[in-house]
Coordinates of C-alpha atoms in Angstrom, one line a residue:
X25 CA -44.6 -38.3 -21.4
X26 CA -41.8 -40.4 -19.5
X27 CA -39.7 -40.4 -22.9
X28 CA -40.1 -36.4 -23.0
X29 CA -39.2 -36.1 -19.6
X30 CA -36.5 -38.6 -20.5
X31 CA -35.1 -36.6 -23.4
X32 CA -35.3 -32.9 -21.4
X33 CA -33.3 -34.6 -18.5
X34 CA -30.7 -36.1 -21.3
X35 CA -30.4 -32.6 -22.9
X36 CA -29.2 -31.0 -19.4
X37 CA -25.7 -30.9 -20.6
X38 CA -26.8 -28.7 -23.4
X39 CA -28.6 -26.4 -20.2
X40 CA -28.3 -22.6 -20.9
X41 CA -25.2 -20.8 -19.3
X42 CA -22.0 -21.7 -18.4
X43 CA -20.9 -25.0 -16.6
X44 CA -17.1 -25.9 -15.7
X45 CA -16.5 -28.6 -18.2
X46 CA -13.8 -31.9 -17.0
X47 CA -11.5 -31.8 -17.4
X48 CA -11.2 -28.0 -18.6
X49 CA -9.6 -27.3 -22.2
X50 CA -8.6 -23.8 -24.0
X51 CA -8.5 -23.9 -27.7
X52 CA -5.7 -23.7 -29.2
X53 CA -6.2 -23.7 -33.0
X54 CA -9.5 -23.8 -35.0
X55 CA -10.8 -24.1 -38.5
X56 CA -12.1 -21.1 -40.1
X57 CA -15.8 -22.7 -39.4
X58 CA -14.9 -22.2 -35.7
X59 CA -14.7 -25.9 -34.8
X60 CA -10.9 -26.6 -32.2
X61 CA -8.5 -28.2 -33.6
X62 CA -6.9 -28.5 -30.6
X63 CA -6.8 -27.8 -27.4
X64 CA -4.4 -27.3 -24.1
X65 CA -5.8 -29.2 -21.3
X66 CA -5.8 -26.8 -18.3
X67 CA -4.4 -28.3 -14.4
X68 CA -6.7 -27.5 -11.5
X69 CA -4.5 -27.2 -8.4
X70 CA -6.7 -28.0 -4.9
X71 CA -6.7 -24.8 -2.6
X72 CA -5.3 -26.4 0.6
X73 CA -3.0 -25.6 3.4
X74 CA -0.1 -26.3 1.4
X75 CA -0.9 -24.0 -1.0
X76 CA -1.4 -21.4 1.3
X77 CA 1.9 -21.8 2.4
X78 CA 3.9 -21.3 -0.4
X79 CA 1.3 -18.5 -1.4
X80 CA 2.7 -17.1 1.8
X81 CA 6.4 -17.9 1.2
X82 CA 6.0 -16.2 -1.8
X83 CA 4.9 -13.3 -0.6
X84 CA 7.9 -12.6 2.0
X85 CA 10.4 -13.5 -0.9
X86 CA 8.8 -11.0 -3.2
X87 CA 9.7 -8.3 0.3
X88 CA 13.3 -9.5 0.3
X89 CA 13.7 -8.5 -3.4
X90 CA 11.9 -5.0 -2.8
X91 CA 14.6 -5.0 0.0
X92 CA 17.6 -5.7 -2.4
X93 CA 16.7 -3.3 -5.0
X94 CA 19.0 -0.5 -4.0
X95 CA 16.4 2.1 -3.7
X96 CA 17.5 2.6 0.2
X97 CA 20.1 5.7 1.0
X98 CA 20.7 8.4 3.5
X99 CA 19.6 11.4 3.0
X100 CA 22.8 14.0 1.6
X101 CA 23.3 17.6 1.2
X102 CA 21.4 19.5 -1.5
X103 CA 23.2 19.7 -4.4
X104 CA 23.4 23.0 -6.4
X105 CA 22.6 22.7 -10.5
X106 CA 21.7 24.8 -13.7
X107 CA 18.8 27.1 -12.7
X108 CA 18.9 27.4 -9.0
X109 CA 19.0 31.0 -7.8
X110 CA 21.3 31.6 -5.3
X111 CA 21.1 34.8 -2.4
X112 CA 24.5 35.6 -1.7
X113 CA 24.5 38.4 1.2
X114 CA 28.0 40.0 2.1
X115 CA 27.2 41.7 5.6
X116 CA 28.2 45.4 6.0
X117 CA 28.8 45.6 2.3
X118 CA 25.3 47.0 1.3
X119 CA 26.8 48.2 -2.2
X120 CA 26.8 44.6 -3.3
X121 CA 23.2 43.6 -2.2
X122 CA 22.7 46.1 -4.9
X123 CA 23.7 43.0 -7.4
X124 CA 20.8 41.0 -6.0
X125 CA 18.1 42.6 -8.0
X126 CA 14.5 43.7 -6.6
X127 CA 11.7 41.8 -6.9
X128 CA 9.3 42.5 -10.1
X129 CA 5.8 44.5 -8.7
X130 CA 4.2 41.9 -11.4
X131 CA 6.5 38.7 -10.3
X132 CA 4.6 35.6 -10.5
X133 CA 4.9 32.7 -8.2
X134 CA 6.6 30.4 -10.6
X135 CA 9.3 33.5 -11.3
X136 CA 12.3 32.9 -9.7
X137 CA 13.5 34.7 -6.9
X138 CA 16.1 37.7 -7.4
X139 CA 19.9 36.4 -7.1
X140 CA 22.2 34.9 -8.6
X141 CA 21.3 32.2 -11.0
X142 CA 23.5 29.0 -11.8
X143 CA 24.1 29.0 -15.5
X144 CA 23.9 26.1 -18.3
X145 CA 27.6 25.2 -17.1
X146 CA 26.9 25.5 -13.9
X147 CA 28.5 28.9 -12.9
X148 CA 27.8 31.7 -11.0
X149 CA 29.8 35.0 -10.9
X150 CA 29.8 37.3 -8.2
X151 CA 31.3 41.0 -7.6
X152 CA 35.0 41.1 -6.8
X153 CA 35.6 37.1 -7.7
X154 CA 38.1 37.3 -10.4
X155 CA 37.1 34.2 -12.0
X156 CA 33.4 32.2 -12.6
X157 CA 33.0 30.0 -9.1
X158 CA 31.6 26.5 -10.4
X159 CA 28.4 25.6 -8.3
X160 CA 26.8 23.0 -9.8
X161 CA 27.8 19.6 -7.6
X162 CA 28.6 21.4 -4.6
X163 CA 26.5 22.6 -1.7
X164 CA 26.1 26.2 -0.9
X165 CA 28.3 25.9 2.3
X166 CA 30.7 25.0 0.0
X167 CA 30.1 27.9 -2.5
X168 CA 30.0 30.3 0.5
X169 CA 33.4 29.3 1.2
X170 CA 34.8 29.7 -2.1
X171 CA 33.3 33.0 -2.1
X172 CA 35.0 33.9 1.2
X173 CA 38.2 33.0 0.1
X174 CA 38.5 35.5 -2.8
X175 CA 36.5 38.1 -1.0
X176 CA 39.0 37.7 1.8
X177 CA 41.5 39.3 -1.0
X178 CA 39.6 42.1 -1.1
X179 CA 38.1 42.5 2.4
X180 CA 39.2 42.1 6.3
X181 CA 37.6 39.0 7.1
X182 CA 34.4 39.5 5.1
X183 CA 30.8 37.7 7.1
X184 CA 29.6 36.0 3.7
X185 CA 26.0 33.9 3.8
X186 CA 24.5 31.7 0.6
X187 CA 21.2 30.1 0.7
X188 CA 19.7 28.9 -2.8
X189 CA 16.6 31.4 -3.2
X190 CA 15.2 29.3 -5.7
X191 CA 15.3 25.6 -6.1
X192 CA 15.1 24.9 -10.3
X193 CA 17.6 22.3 -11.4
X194 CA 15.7 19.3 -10.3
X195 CA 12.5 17.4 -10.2
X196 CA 10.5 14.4 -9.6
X197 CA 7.4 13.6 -11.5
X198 CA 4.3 12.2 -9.6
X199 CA 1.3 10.5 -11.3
X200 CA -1.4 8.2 -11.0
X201 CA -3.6 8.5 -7.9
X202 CA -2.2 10.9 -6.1
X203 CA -4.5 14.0 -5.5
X204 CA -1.9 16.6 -6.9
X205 CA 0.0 14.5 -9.6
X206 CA 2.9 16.8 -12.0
X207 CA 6.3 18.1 -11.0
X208 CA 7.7 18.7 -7.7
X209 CA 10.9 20.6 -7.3
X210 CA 14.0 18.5 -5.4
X211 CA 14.8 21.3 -2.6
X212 CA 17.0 21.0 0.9
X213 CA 14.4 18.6 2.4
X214 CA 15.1 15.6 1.5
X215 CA 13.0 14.1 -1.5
X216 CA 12.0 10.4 -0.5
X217 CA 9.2 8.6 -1.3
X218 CA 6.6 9.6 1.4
X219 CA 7.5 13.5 0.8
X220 CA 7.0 13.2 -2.9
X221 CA 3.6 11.5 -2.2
X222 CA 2.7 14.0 0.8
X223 CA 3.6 17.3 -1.8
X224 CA 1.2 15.7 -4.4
X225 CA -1.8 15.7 -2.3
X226 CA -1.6 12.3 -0.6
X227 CA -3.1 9.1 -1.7
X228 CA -6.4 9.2 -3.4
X229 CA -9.6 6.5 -2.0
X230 CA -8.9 5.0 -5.3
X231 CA -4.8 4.1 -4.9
X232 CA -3.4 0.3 -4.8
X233 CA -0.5 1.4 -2.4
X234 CA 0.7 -2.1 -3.1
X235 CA 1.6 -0.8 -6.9
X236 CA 4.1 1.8 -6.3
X237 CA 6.6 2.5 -9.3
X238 CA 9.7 4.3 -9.8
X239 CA 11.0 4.8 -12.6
X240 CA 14.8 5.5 -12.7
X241 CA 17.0 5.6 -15.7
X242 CA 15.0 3.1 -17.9
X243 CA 14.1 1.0 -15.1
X244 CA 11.0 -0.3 -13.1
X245 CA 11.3 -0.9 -9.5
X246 CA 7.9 -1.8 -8.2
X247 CA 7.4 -1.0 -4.6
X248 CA 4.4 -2.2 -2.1
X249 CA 3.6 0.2 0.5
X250 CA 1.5 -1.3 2.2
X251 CA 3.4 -4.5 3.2
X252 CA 6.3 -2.5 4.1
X253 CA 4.6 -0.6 7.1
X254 CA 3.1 -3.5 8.0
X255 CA 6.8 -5.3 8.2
X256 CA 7.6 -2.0 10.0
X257 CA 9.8 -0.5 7.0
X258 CA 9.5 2.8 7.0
X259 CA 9.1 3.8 3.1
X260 CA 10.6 7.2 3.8
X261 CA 13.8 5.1 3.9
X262 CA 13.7 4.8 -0.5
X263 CA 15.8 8.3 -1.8
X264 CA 14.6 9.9 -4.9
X265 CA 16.7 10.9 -7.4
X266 CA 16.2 14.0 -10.3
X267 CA 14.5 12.6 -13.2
X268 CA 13.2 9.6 -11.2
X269 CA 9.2 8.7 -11.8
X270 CA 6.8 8.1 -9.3
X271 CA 3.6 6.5 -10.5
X272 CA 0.3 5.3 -8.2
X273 CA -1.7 2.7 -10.0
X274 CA -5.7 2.5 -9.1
X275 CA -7.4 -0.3 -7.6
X276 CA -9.5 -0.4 -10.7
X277 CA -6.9 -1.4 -12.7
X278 CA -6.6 -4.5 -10.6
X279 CA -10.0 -5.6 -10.3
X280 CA -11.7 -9.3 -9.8
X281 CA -14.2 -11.1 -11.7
X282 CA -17.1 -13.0 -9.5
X283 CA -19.1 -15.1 -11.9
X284 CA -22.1 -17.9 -11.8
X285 CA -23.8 -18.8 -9.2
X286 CA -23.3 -15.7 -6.4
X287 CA -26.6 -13.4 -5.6
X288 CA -24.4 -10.5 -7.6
X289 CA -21.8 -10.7 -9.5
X290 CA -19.4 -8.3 -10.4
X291 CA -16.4 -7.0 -10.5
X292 CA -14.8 -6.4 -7.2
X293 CA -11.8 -4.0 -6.1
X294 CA -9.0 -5.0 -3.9
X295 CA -8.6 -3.0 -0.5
X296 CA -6.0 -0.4 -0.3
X297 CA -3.3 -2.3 0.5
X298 CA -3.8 -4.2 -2.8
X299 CA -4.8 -7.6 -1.2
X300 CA -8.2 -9.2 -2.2
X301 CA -9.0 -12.9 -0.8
X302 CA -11.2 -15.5 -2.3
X303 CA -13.3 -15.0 0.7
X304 CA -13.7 -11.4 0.2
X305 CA -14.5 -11.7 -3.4
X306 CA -17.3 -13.7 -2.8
X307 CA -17.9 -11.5 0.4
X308 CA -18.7 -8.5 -1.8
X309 CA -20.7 -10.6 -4.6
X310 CA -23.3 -11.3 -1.9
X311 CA -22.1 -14.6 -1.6
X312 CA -23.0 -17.7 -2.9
X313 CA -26.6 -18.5 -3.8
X314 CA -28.1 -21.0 -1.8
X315 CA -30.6 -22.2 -3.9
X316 CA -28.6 -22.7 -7.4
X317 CA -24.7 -22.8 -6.3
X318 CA -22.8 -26.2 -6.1
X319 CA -20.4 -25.5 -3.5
X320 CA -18.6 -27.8 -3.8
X321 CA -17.5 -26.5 -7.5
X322 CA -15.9 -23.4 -6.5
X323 CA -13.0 -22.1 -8.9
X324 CA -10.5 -19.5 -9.2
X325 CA -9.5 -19.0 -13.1
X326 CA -5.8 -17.2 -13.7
X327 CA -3.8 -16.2 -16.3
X328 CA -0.3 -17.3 -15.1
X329 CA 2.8 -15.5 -16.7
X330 CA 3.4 -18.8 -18.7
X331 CA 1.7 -19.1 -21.9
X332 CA -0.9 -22.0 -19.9
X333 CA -3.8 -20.4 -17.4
X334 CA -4.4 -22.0 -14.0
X335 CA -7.4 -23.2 -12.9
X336 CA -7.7 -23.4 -8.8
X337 CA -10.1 -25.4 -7.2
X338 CA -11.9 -24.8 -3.7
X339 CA -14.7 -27.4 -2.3
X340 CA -16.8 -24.9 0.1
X341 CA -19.4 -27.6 1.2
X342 CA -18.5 -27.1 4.9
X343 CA -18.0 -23.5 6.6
X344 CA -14.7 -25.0 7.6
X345 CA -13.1 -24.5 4.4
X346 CA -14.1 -20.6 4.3
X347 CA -10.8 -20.5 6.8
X348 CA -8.8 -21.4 3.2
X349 CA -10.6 -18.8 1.0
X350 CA -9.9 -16.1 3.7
X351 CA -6.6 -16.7 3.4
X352 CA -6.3 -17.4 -0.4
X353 CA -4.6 -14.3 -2.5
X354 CA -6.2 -13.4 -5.5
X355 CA -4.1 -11.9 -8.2
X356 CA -5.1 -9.0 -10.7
X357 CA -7.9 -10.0 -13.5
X358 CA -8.7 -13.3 -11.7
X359 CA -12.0 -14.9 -12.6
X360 CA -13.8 -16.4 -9.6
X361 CA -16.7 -18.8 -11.0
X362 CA -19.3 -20.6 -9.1
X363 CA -20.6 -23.9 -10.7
X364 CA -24.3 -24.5 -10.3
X365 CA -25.9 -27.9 -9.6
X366 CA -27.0 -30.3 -11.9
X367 CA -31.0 -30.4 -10.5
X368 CA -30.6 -26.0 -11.6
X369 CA -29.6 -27.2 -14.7
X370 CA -32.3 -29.6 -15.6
X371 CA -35.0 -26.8 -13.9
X372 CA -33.5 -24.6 -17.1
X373 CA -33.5 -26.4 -19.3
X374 CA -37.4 -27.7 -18.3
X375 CA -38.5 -24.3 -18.3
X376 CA -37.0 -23.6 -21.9
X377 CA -38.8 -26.8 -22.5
X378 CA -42.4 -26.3 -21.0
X379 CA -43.6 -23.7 -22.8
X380 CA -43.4 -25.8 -26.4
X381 CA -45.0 -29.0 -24.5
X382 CA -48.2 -26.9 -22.7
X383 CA -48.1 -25.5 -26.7
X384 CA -48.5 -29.2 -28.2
X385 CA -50.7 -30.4 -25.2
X386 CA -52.8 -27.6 -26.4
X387 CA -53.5 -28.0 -29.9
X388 CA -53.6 -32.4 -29.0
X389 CA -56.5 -31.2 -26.8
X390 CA -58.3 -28.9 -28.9
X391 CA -57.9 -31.4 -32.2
X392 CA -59.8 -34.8 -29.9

């Protein structure tokens, strides 16, 4: 019986389940049988004060570069283009309202408005204006004074008014997780990037503010929300353009893996502000489990943007070192795994193993 017990104890490194294997290796080739070839041996980096640091330092220089991308501006005046509709009203002169148009009895909302309508090369012609006035560019002050000029040829001092009737020649597109994502017209208030969220609905429960996108002319320019209202940059400050893309990602597109030995694991969600600590993570898991976790093998698997993972390692014996996993930044598809202890792994395997030993103690009984 002591060699039995002998043998099950010596057979604990063949224990069902996983188990953080030192130091850790990836394969990097293998035969067709499966067997590696070789492997790339993985570095484990303590989680320690220093390393929450330059986690930290990090962070702020990722801010200065959402800072320098150029996405800042002050607002400017609408600018007219092909498809807007434009009300011109010449006071006193009710013979050329006539060349307004009425509205159509059956007119649906997405009609445009009766007026006069910028063309493909961005003109517009108007009673008593010997020659096309070119809109497109220009704000309507600017076309109300061109008008007034030639009208002035015609009339004493003529009281002319434009207003565009009918914003059409630009747009913005909004998707992702936003509650109204499509198109949203560029009009005379000024189209930055809280009004194009606040026409589409809002936020939805389910958006990573902290994953913000535009998309401008070919280009990415990721933008966090979150961390700019809580430097006190106000993200109405970033001007959209026509054509730009606005896109939302979803939290669930940034989840966390908690694995081993935690009373429930799962995959876990950052918050809306896109940050997710180790703490958190285990937090939402339910924790550690008391009775089967080593704590003191705690580990945070990542794939770095280098062609090698990183493997990050915290030892959670005493309550102090919670402080570091609160603090501790998980990234997007992390694996958090939770070693268990060598006595758990002997239990398994002895409980894979009892069953066949009461079975031969058995039939040894029954053949004396």
């Amino acid at each position: 019986m002591a060699l039995t017990l002998a043998a099950m104890l010596s057979a604990c490194a063949f224990a069902p389940g996983q188990k953080m294997i030192m130091p850790p290796t990836l394969p990097e080739t293998s035969t067709d049988a499966g067997d590696p070839v070789s492997e790339v041996q993985i570095p484990i980096t303590t989680i320690d004060l220093k390393l929450i640091r330059e986690q930290q330092a990090a962070r702020m220089a990722d801010t200065k570069t959402t800072n320098d991308l150029g996405l800042f501006a002050k607002p400017t005046p609408y600018k007219l283009g092909p498809g807007d509709v434009l009300q011109i009203t010449v006071w006193d002169h009710p013979e050329l309202a006539a060349a307004l148009g009425q509205p159509q009895p059956n007119a649906k909302p997405s009609d445009a408005a009766p007026g006069f309508v910028v063309d493909g090369d961005g003109n517009i012609q108007f009673p008593y204006v010997t020659k096309p006035i070119h809109a497109a560019g220009k704000s309507a002050e600017q076309v109300q004074r061109e008008i007034y000029a030639d009208l002035s040829k015609v009339f004493v001092k003529p009281q002319v008014t434009v207003r565009v009737a009918s914003f059409r020649s630009a747009q913005v597109y909004v998707d992702g997780e936003v509650r109204a994502p499509g198109a949203q017209s560029v009009n005379d208030i000024p189209m930055t990037l809280t009004e194009a969220v606040n026409r589409s609905g809002g936020f939805t429960p389910a958006a990573d503010q902290s994953r913000v996108t535009i998309i401008r002319n070919g280009t990415s320019y990721p933008i966090n929300v979150a961390d700019m209202i809580a430097r006190g940059k106000n993200p109405s400050d970033i001007m959209l353009q026509p054509g730009d893309m606005l896109h939302v990602d979803s939290r669930e597109d940034n989840t966390v893996y908690v694995m081993g030995e935690v009373n429930a694991p799962k995959a876990v969600q950052p918050t809306h502000n896109g940050r997710l600590t180790l703490g958190e993570a285990l937090s939402q898991a339910g924790d550690m489990n008391p009775n089967s976790a080593d704590a003191k093998s705690l580990y945070v698997i990542r794939q770095a943007t280098s062609d090698k993972p990183e493997i990050f390692h915290l030892d959670a014996r005493s309550p102090v070192s919670m402080l570091l996993a609160n603090q501790f930044d998980l990234q997007s598809k992390d694996v958090v795994y939770v070693d268990n202890s060598g006595l758990v792994r002997a239990s398994r395997v002895l409980n894979l193993l009892l069953p066949a030993i009461n079975a031969g103690l058995t039939a040894a009984i029954v053949t004396k």
